[in-house]
Amino acid sequence: MGETFYIFKDGDLKRKDNSIVITSLEGDKKNLKAEVADEIYLFGEVNLNTKLLNFISQKGIILHVFNYYGFYSGSYYPRETNISGYLLVQQVRNYDDEEKRLRIAKEILKASSYNIYRNLRYYNGRGINLEEQMKNIDSLIKKLDYGKSINELMGLEGNIRKIYYSTWNSIVKQDINFEKRVKRPPDNMINSLISFVNSLIYTTVLSEIYKTQLNPTISFLHEPGTKRFSLCLDIAEIFKPLIGERMIFSLLNKNQITEDDFDRESNFIYLKESGKRKILMEYDKRLEQTIAHKDLGRDVSYRYLIRLECYKLIKDIIGEKEYTGFKIWW
Amino acid sequence: MKKITGVMVYYYFVCKRKLWYFNNDVNMEHTSELVGMGKLIDESSYNREKKNILIDETINVDFLKDWKIIHEVKKSRKLDEAAKWQLKYYIWVLRNKEVKIEKGILDYPLLRKREEIFLTTSEEEELMEVLEQIQHIINKDLPPGVINKAFCKKCSYYELCYI
């Protein structure tokens, strides 16, 4: 399994022989092992050239770029080497077949909502009374089964998320005053945190899709978009509760992240470097965390669960086995 | 008729499901450490020879000695039956191109062993049947089922098959 490098320093990123070297403004050099690298995240301001881009393309390394505020800017996605024309055609066919698309979209949402439910159940078992919200979410999940269109499913999903977010004030022990989810720009600490963490999950999913023959632009739940790799959004939906939101709760409840990690003047949009670092350390740790997979009989990491989701989609797309979304089972 | 590569003949004897996936470009090899190791062995052995000769844009022979002996480099002898047939197929293809191939040699540089391979007339018939079977398998709409062998656990397709 390849490694991920997170770079905060400003400086130069260069190819040096067969490795990648980051030289900070102060002149410290650090070698990023190109042979084992899978992804590089750039948070600092870094100079790089085409020689480097050519090199990382050759090695199949994805470069994710974040701007000064920590918002995701984009990825340098090397030329696809895992191409299957056959699979692409099948993927498009499945998207285009309303019935099949709806079935896959439903599976994605059912899994994602179930994982949300599990998060609530966890905190409900720890002395926060969430019975009512759990009951409401449960009945919405049941309605997903009868959804007749993507729009209807999206509406149900919106309602589930609304109930979910309404519980955050009681789940989180800090005084977060979280009313509702706001993006572009986020309007408080929690919204900023969600945006940042979601963009991390998005990039991780993109990196995993890249290792398969799936095409990241053709999605089932989300509309295939021109501005985003929408299949990443589909798959990310399933893992946000497990990887992202559990981490947010834990970071806040252990006071690892507080308002002090944000720039007050920025109206809590700007996450300070210290904050980003803490989140990324924790995020990386979670991705590498493993669980015993009952179907495979081996330990798999959270990161690898994402790839397995891709494999399941591949099997559904070629008509071998119907896709079932990943649900937390432990 | 689709062109059949040596790897396809090899996979036919290893796992027909893998053959089907491979033929549809659903490749898993790039994720496997074992395959990476095989690649390194290939790159680091027999450097005096002219290596990886692509013939007819279909078969990729590890290396040839004087256009008489075909070499195929393998890491282990675990799946030597499949390796033998892969080599026999190469012999057949080249003979059809009027190249006077005497024999094939399976090289195991890690084991410091080698094995000579010949293609007899009766085997040639067997090979024709295999090629027909391969066409049959790759033309199917769905991949053949999981074979559930002990060596599945080491295969780069393991997760795809068992998930």
Coordinates of C-alpha atoms in Angstrom, one line a residue:
Chain A
M1 CA 0.0 0.0 0.0
G2 CA 1.4 3.4 -1.0
E3 CA 2.1 6.3 1.3
T4 CA 0.5 9.7 1.5
F5 CA 2.6 12.8 2.1
Y6 CA 1.2 16.0 3.4
I7 CA 3.2 19.1 2.8
F8 CA 2.7 22.3 4.8
K9 CA 5.9 24.0 4.1
D10 CA 6.4 26.6 1.5
G11 CA 9.2 25.9 -0.9
D12 CA 10.3 23.9 -3.9
L13 CA 9.1 20.5 -4.9
K14 CA 11.5 19.0 -7.3
R15 CA 12.5 15.8 -9.0
K16 CA 16.0 14.8 -7.9
D17 CA 17.2 11.7 -9.8
N18 CA 14.5 9.1 -9.0
S19 CA 13.0 10.7 -5.9
I20 CA 11.0 13.8 -5.0
V21 CA 12.6 16.4 -2.8
I22 CA 10.9 19.2 -1.0
T23 CA 13.2 22.1 -0.1
S24 CA 11.7 24.6 2.3
L25 CA 12.4 28.3 2.3
E26 CA 14.9 27.8 5.1
G27 CA 16.8 25.2 3.0
D28 CA 15.8 22.0 4.8
K29 CA 15.5 19.1 2.4
K30 CA 13.2 16.2 2.7
N31 CA 13.0 13.2 0.5
L32 CA 9.5 11.9 -0.4
K33 CA 10.0 8.2 -1.3
A34 CA 8.7 8.3 -4.8
E35 CA 8.7 4.5 -5.1
V36 CA 6.1 4.1 -2.4
A37 CA 4.1 7.3 -2.7
D38 CA 0.6 7.3 -3.9
E39 CA -0.6 10.8 -3.1
I40 CA 0.9 14.1 -2.2
Y41 CA -1.2 16.8 -0.5
L42 CA 0.0 20.4 -0.9
F43 CA -1.1 22.9 1.7
G44 CA 1.8 25.2 1.5
E45 CA 2.8 27.4 -1.4
V46 CA 5.1 25.3 -3.5
N47 CA 7.0 25.9 -6.7
L48 CA 7.1 22.9 -9.1
N49 CA 7.8 22.3 -12.7
T50 CA 6.7 20.0 -15.5
K51 CA 9.7 17.8 -14.9
L52 CA 8.2 16.9 -11.6
L53 CA 4.7 16.5 -13.1
N54 CA 6.1 14.1 -15.7
F55 CA 7.9 12.2 -13.0
I56 CA 4.9 11.8 -10.8
S57 CA 2.8 10.8 -13.8
Q58 CA 5.2 8.0 -14.5
K59 CA 4.9 6.9 -10.9
G60 CA 1.1 7.2 -10.9
I61 CA 1.2 9.7 -8.0
I62 CA -1.8 12.1 -7.6
L63 CA -1.1 15.6 -6.4
H64 CA -3.9 17.3 -4.4
V65 CA -3.7 21.0 -4.1
F66 CA -5.3 23.1 -1.3
N67 CA -5.4 26.9 -1.3
Y68 CA -4.3 29.3 1.5
Y69 CA -7.6 28.9 3.3
G70 CA -7.3 25.1 3.2
F71 CA -10.0 24.8 0.6
Y72 CA -9.6 22.1 -2.0
S73 CA -8.4 23.6 -5.3
G74 CA -7.9 20.5 -7.4
S75 CA -5.8 17.5 -8.2
Y76 CA -3.2 16.8 -10.7
Y77 CA -4.5 13.5 -12.0
P78 CA -1.9 11.7 -14.1
R79 CA -2.8 10.1 -17.4
E80 CA -5.0 7.1 -16.8
T81 CA -3.2 3.9 -17.1
N82 CA -5.9 1.6 -15.9
I83 CA -8.3 1.9 -18.8
S84 CA -11.0 -0.6 -19.7
G85 CA -13.1 0.5 -22.6
Y86 CA -15.3 -2.4 -21.9
L87 CA -15.9 -1.3 -18.3
L88 CA -16.5 2.3 -19.3
V89 CA -19.2 1.3 -21.7
Q90 CA -20.8 -0.8 -19.0
Q91 CA -20.6 2.1 -16.5
V92 CA -22.3 4.4 -18.9
R93 CA -25.0 1.9 -19.7
N94 CA -25.8 1.4 -16.1
Y95 CA -26.0 5.1 -15.6
D96 CA -28.3 5.4 -18.5
D97 CA -30.6 2.7 -17.5
E98 CA -33.0 4.4 -15.1
E99 CA -33.8 1.3 -13.2
K100 CA -30.2 0.3 -12.6
R101 CA -29.1 3.8 -11.8
L102 CA -31.9 4.1 -9.2
R103 CA -31.0 0.8 -7.7
I104 CA -27.3 1.7 -7.2
A105 CA -28.2 5.2 -6.0
K106 CA -30.5 3.7 -3.4
E107 CA -27.9 1.3 -2.2
I108 CA -25.4 4.2 -1.8
L109 CA -27.9 6.2 0.2
K110 CA -29.2 3.3 2.3
A111 CA -25.6 2.5 3.3
S112 CA -24.8 6.1 4.0
S113 CA -27.9 6.7 6.1
Y114 CA -27.4 3.5 8.0
N115 CA -23.9 4.6 8.8
I116 CA -25.3 7.9 10.1
Y117 CA -27.8 6.0 12.2
R118 CA -25.0 4.0 13.6
N119 CA -23.2 7.1 14.7
L120 CA -26.3 8.3 16.5
R121 CA -26.8 4.8 18.1
Y122 CA -23.3 5.0 19.4
Y123 CA -23.8 8.3 21.2
N124 CA -27.3 7.2 22.3
G125 CA -25.6 4.4 24.0
R126 CA -23.4 6.9 25.8
G127 CA -26.0 8.8 27.7
I128 CA -27.2 11.3 25.0
N129 CA -30.8 10.7 24.3
L130 CA -31.2 10.5 20.6
E131 CA -34.1 8.0 20.5
E132 CA -36.4 10.2 18.7
Q133 CA -34.0 11.3 16.0
M134 CA -33.0 7.7 15.5
K135 CA -36.6 6.7 15.0
N136 CA -37.1 9.5 12.5
I137 CA -34.0 8.6 10.5
D138 CA -35.0 5.0 10.6
S139 CA -38.4 5.7 9.1
L140 CA -36.8 7.9 6.4
I141 CA -34.3 5.0 5.6
K142 CA -37.3 2.7 5.1
K143 CA -38.8 5.3 2.7
L144 CA -35.6 5.2 0.6
D145 CA -36.7 1.7 -0.6
Y146 CA -39.8 3.2 -2.2
G147 CA -38.1 6.2 -3.8
K148 CA -39.1 6.4 -7.4
S149 CA -36.6 9.0 -8.7
I150 CA -33.2 10.3 -7.9
N151 CA -34.7 13.6 -6.9
E152 CA -37.0 11.9 -4.4
L153 CA -34.0 10.1 -3.0
M154 CA -32.0 13.3 -2.7
G155 CA -34.9 14.9 -0.9
L156 CA -35.0 12.1 1.7
E157 CA -31.3 12.3 2.1
G158 CA -31.6 16.0 2.8
N159 CA -34.1 15.3 5.5
I160 CA -31.9 12.6 7.0
R161 CA -28.9 14.9 7.1
K162 CA -31.0 17.7 8.6
I163 CA -32.1 15.5 11.5
Y164 CA -28.5 14.3 11.8
Y165 CA -27.1 17.8 12.0
S166 CA -29.7 18.8 14.6
T167 CA -28.2 16.3 17.0
W168 CA -24.7 17.7 16.7
N169 CA -25.2 20.3 19.4
S170 CA -25.9 17.6 21.9
I171 CA -23.2 15.1 20.6
V172 CA -20.5 17.7 20.7
K173 CA -19.5 18.7 24.2
Q174 CA -18.1 22.1 23.0
D175 CA -20.4 25.0 22.6
I176 CA -20.6 24.9 18.8
N177 CA -23.9 26.5 18.1
F178 CA -24.4 24.5 15.0
E179 CA -27.6 25.5 13.2
K180 CA -27.4 24.2 9.7
R181 CA -24.9 23.1 7.1
V182 CA -23.6 26.1 5.1
K183 CA -21.0 25.8 2.3
R184 CA -19.3 28.4 0.1
P185 CA -18.3 29.9 2.4
P186 CA -18.9 28.0 5.6
D187 CA -20.2 30.3 8.3
N188 CA -18.9 28.8 11.5
M189 CA -16.4 26.5 12.9
I190 CA -18.4 23.3 12.4
N191 CA -19.2 24.1 8.8
S192 CA -15.6 24.9 8.1
L193 CA -14.5 21.6 9.7
I194 CA -17.1 19.6 7.7
S195 CA -16.0 21.3 4.5
F196 CA -12.3 20.6 5.1
V197 CA -12.9 17.0 6.1
N198 CA -15.3 16.3 3.3
S199 CA -12.7 17.6 0.8
L200 CA -10.2 15.2 2.3
I201 CA -12.5 12.3 1.9
Y202 CA -13.3 13.4 -1.7
T203 CA -9.6 13.3 -2.5
T204 CA -9.0 10.0 -0.9
V205 CA -11.9 8.4 -2.8
L206 CA -10.5 9.9 -6.0
S207 CA -7.1 8.3 -5.3
E208 CA -8.7 5.0 -4.8
I209 CA -10.9 5.2 -7.9
Y210 CA -7.7 6.1 -9.8
K211 CA -6.3 2.6 -8.9
T212 CA -9.3 0.9 -10.5
Q213 CA -10.8 1.0 -14.0
L214 CA -13.8 3.0 -13.0
N215 CA -14.4 6.4 -14.6
P216 CA -14.7 9.0 -11.9
T217 CA -17.0 11.3 -13.9
I218 CA -19.8 8.8 -14.3
S219 CA -21.9 8.6 -11.2
F220 CA -25.2 7.2 -10.1
L221 CA -26.6 9.1 -7.2
H222 CA -25.1 12.5 -8.1
E223 CA -25.6 13.9 -11.6
P224 CA -22.4 13.4 -13.6
G225 CA -21.0 16.8 -13.4
T226 CA -18.5 18.8 -15.3
K227 CA -17.0 20.5 -12.3
R228 CA -16.4 17.5 -10.1
F229 CA -15.6 13.9 -10.3
S230 CA -19.1 13.0 -9.3
L231 CA -18.5 9.3 -8.7
C232 CA -16.2 10.4 -5.8
L233 CA -19.1 12.2 -4.3
D234 CA -21.3 9.1 -4.6
I235 CA -18.7 6.9 -2.8
A236 CA -17.7 9.6 -0.3
E237 CA -21.3 9.7 0.9
I238 CA -20.9 6.2 2.3
F239 CA -17.7 7.0 4.2
K240 CA -18.4 10.5 5.5
P241 CA -20.1 9.2 8.7
L242 CA -17.5 6.5 9.4
I243 CA -14.3 8.3 8.5
G244 CA -15.2 12.0 8.6
E245 CA -17.9 12.7 11.1
R246 CA -16.7 10.3 13.8
M247 CA -13.4 12.0 13.6
I248 CA -15.0 15.4 13.9
F249 CA -16.9 14.4 17.0
S250 CA -13.8 12.9 18.5
L251 CA -11.5 15.9 17.7
L252 CA -14.0 18.3 19.3
N253 CA -15.0 16.2 22.3
K254 CA -11.4 15.6 23.2
N255 CA -10.8 19.3 22.7
Q256 CA -8.1 18.6 20.2
I257 CA -9.7 21.1 17.9
T258 CA -11.3 24.3 19.4
E259 CA -12.2 27.7 18.2
D260 CA -8.5 28.6 18.8
D261 CA -7.6 26.6 15.8
F262 CA -9.5 29.0 13.6
D263 CA -8.8 32.5 12.7
R264 CA -11.5 34.5 14.6
E265 CA -11.2 37.5 12.3
S266 CA -12.0 35.2 9.3
N267 CA -15.3 34.4 10.9
F268 CA -14.0 30.9 11.5
I269 CA -13.5 30.2 7.8
Y270 CA -9.7 30.0 8.1
L271 CA -8.3 27.0 9.7
K272 CA -4.9 27.7 11.1
E273 CA -2.0 25.5 10.1
S274 CA -1.8 23.9 13.5
G275 CA -5.5 22.9 13.1
K276 CA -5.0 21.5 9.7
R277 CA -2.0 19.5 10.9
K278 CA -3.9 18.0 13.8
I279 CA -6.8 17.0 11.6
L280 CA -4.6 15.5 9.0
M281 CA -2.6 13.5 11.5
E282 CA -5.8 12.1 12.9
Y283 CA -7.3 11.6 9.4
D284 CA -4.3 9.7 8.2
K285 CA -4.3 7.5 11.3
R286 CA -8.0 6.7 10.7
L287 CA -7.4 5.7 7.1
E288 CA -4.8 3.3 8.1
Q289 CA -6.8 1.8 11.0
T290 CA -7.8 -1.8 10.1
I291 CA -10.8 -4.0 10.8
A292 CA -11.2 -7.7 10.2
H293 CA -13.3 -8.1 7.1
K294 CA -15.7 -11.0 7.4
D295 CA -16.1 -11.7 3.7
L296 CA -12.5 -11.5 2.8
G297 CA -11.1 -13.1 6.0
R298 CA -8.3 -10.6 6.2
D299 CA -7.6 -7.2 7.9
V300 CA -8.4 -4.2 5.7
S301 CA -7.8 -0.6 6.4
Y302 CA -10.6 2.1 6.2
R303 CA -8.9 3.4 3.1
Y304 CA -9.0 0.0 1.5
L305 CA -12.8 -0.2 2.3
I306 CA -13.1 2.6 -0.2
R307 CA -11.4 0.5 -2.9
L308 CA -13.5 -2.5 -2.1
E309 CA -16.6 -0.3 -2.7
C310 CA -15.1 0.4 -6.2
Y311 CA -14.7 -3.4 -6.8
K312 CA -18.3 -4.0 -5.8
L313 CA -19.4 -1.3 -8.2
I314 CA -17.4 -2.9 -10.9
K315 CA -19.0 -6.3 -10.3
D316 CA -22.5 -4.7 -10.4
I317 CA -21.6 -2.8 -13.6
I318 CA -20.6 -5.8 -15.5
G319 CA -23.6 -7.7 -14.2
E320 CA -21.8 -10.2 -12.0
K321 CA -23.2 -9.4 -8.6
E322 CA -25.6 -6.7 -7.3
Y323 CA -23.9 -3.9 -5.4
T324 CA -24.6 -3.6 -1.7
G325 CA -23.3 -0.5 0.0
F326 CA -20.8 -0.7 2.8
K327 CA -22.5 -0.7 6.2
I328 CA -20.7 -0.5 9.5
W329 CA -20.9 -3.9 11.0
W330 CA -18.9 -3.6 14.2
Chain B
M1 CA -10.9 -13.5 -33.8
K2 CA -9.1 -11.8 -31.0
K3 CA -5.4 -12.1 -30.7
I4 CA -4.3 -14.3 -27.9
T5 CA -1.3 -13.3 -25.8
G6 CA 1.0 -15.6 -23.9
V7 CA -0.3 -14.2 -20.6
M8 CA -3.8 -15.3 -21.7
V9 CA -2.7 -18.8 -22.3
Y10 CA -1.0 -18.7 -18.9
Y11 CA -4.1 -17.4 -17.2
Y12 CA -6.2 -20.1 -18.9
F13 CA -4.3 -22.7 -16.9
V14 CA -4.2 -20.6 -13.7
C15 CA -7.7 -19.2 -13.5
K16 CA -10.3 -18.8 -16.2
R17 CA -12.0 -16.0 -14.3
K18 CA -8.8 -14.0 -14.2
L19 CA -8.5 -14.6 -17.9
W20 CA -11.9 -13.1 -18.5
Y21 CA -11.2 -10.0 -16.4
F22 CA -7.8 -9.5 -17.9
N23 CA -9.2 -9.7 -21.4
N24 CA -11.6 -6.9 -20.5
D25 CA -8.7 -4.8 -19.2
V26 CA -9.8 -5.1 -15.6
N27 CA -6.3 -5.3 -14.4
M28 CA -5.3 -5.8 -10.8
E29 CA -1.6 -6.5 -11.3
H30 CA -0.5 -2.9 -10.6
T31 CA -1.8 -3.2 -7.0
S32 CA 0.1 -6.3 -6.2
E33 CA 3.5 -6.4 -4.5
L34 CA 4.1 -9.9 -5.8
V35 CA 3.7 -8.8 -9.3
G36 CA 5.9 -5.8 -8.6
M37 CA 8.5 -8.3 -7.4
G38 CA 8.2 -10.3 -10.6
K39 CA 8.8 -7.2 -12.6
L40 CA 11.9 -6.4 -10.7
I41 CA 13.2 -9.9 -11.3
D42 CA 12.6 -9.4 -15.0
E43 CA 14.4 -6.1 -15.0
S44 CA 17.3 -7.3 -13.0
S45 CA 18.1 -10.6 -14.6
Y46 CA 19.7 -11.6 -17.9
N47 CA 20.7 -8.1 -18.7
R48 CA 23.2 -9.3 -21.4
E49 CA 20.3 -10.5 -23.5
K50 CA 18.0 -8.6 -25.8
K51 CA 14.8 -8.7 -23.7
N52 CA 11.1 -8.3 -24.1
I53 CA 10.6 -8.9 -27.8
L54 CA 7.2 -8.1 -29.0
I55 CA 6.1 -10.2 -31.9
D56 CA 3.1 -9.5 -34.0
E57 CA 2.0 -7.0 -31.4
T58 CA 0.6 -10.0 -29.5
I59 CA 3.1 -12.1 -27.8
N60 CA 5.9 -10.6 -25.7
V61 CA 8.8 -13.1 -25.4
D62 CA 11.1 -12.6 -22.4
F63 CA 14.2 -13.2 -24.6
L64 CA 15.4 -15.3 -27.6
K65 CA 18.7 -17.0 -28.2
D66 CA 19.7 -16.9 -31.8
W67 CA 16.1 -17.2 -32.8
K68 CA 16.3 -20.8 -31.8
I69 CA 15.6 -20.9 -28.1
I70 CA 12.8 -19.0 -26.4
H71 CA 13.3 -18.1 -22.7
E72 CA 10.6 -17.3 -20.2
V73 CA 11.5 -16.0 -16.8
K74 CA 9.4 -17.0 -13.8
K75 CA 9.8 -16.3 -10.1
S76 CA 8.6 -19.7 -8.8
R77 CA 7.6 -23.1 -10.0
K78 CA 4.2 -23.0 -8.3
L79 CA 2.3 -22.6 -11.5
D80 CA 4.7 -24.3 -13.8
E81 CA 2.1 -26.2 -15.8
A82 CA 0.7 -22.8 -16.9
A83 CA 4.2 -21.5 -17.6
K84 CA 4.9 -24.6 -19.8
W85 CA 1.9 -24.0 -22.0
Q86 CA 2.6 -20.3 -22.3
L87 CA 6.0 -21.2 -23.6
K88 CA 4.7 -23.9 -25.9
Y89 CA 2.3 -21.3 -27.3
Y90 CA 5.3 -19.0 -28.0
I91 CA 7.1 -21.9 -29.8
W92 CA 4.0 -22.5 -31.9
V93 CA 3.5 -18.9 -32.8
L94 CA 7.1 -18.4 -33.9
R95 CA 7.2 -21.7 -35.8
N96 CA 4.1 -20.5 -37.7
K97 CA 6.2 -17.6 -38.7
E98 CA 8.7 -20.0 -40.1
V99 CA 11.2 -19.3 -37.3
K100 CA 13.1 -22.5 -36.6
I101 CA 12.6 -22.7 -32.9
E102 CA 14.3 -25.7 -31.3
K103 CA 13.0 -25.5 -27.8
G104 CA 11.9 -23.3 -25.0
I105 CA 13.6 -22.8 -21.6
L106 CA 11.8 -21.8 -18.4
D107 CA 14.3 -19.8 -16.3
Y108 CA 13.9 -19.5 -12.5
P109 CA 16.7 -17.1 -11.6
L110 CA 15.8 -17.0 -7.9
L111 CA 15.9 -20.8 -7.7
R112 CA 18.9 -21.1 -10.0
K113 CA 17.0 -23.6 -12.1
R114 CA 15.9 -24.0 -15.6
E115 CA 13.7 -26.4 -17.5
E116 CA 13.6 -27.3 -21.2
I117 CA 10.3 -27.3 -22.9
F118 CA 9.4 -28.9 -26.2
L119 CA 6.3 -28.8 -28.3
T120 CA 5.3 -32.2 -29.7
T121 CA 2.8 -32.7 -32.5
S122 CA 0.2 -34.2 -30.2
E123 CA 0.6 -31.3 -27.8
E124 CA 0.1 -29.0 -30.8
E125 CA -3.4 -30.4 -31.1
E126 CA -4.1 -29.9 -27.5
L127 CA -2.9 -26.3 -27.8
M128 CA -5.4 -25.7 -30.6
E129 CA -8.1 -26.8 -28.3
V130 CA -6.9 -24.5 -25.6
L131 CA -6.9 -21.5 -27.9
E132 CA -10.4 -22.4 -28.9
Q133 CA -11.5 -22.6 -25.3
I134 CA -9.8 -19.2 -24.6
Q135 CA -11.9 -17.6 -27.3
H136 CA -15.0 -19.2 -25.9
I137 CA -14.3 -17.9 -22.4
I138 CA -13.4 -14.3 -23.4
N139 CA -16.5 -14.1 -25.6
K140 CA -18.8 -14.7 -22.6
D141 CA -20.8 -11.9 -21.2
L142 CA -20.0 -12.8 -17.6
P143 CA -16.7 -14.0 -16.0
P144 CA -16.5 -17.6 -14.9
G145 CA -17.0 -18.2 -11.2
V146 CA -14.5 -18.0 -8.4
I147 CA -12.3 -21.2 -8.3
N148 CA -11.6 -21.1 -4.6
K149 CA -8.1 -22.4 -4.6
A150 CA -5.5 -21.9 -1.9
F151 CA -3.5 -19.7 -4.2
C152 CA -6.4 -17.3 -4.6
K153 CA -5.2 -15.7 -1.4
K154 CA -2.0 -14.5 -3.1
C155 CA -3.7 -13.4 -6.3
S156 CA -4.0 -9.7 -7.1
Y157 CA -7.6 -10.3 -8.0
Y158 CA -8.4 -11.8 -4.6
E159 CA -10.5 -8.8 -3.2
L160 CA -12.3 -8.4 -6.5
C161 CA -13.3 -12.0 -6.5
Y162 CA -14.2 -12.5 -2.9
I163 CA -15.9 -9.2 -2.0

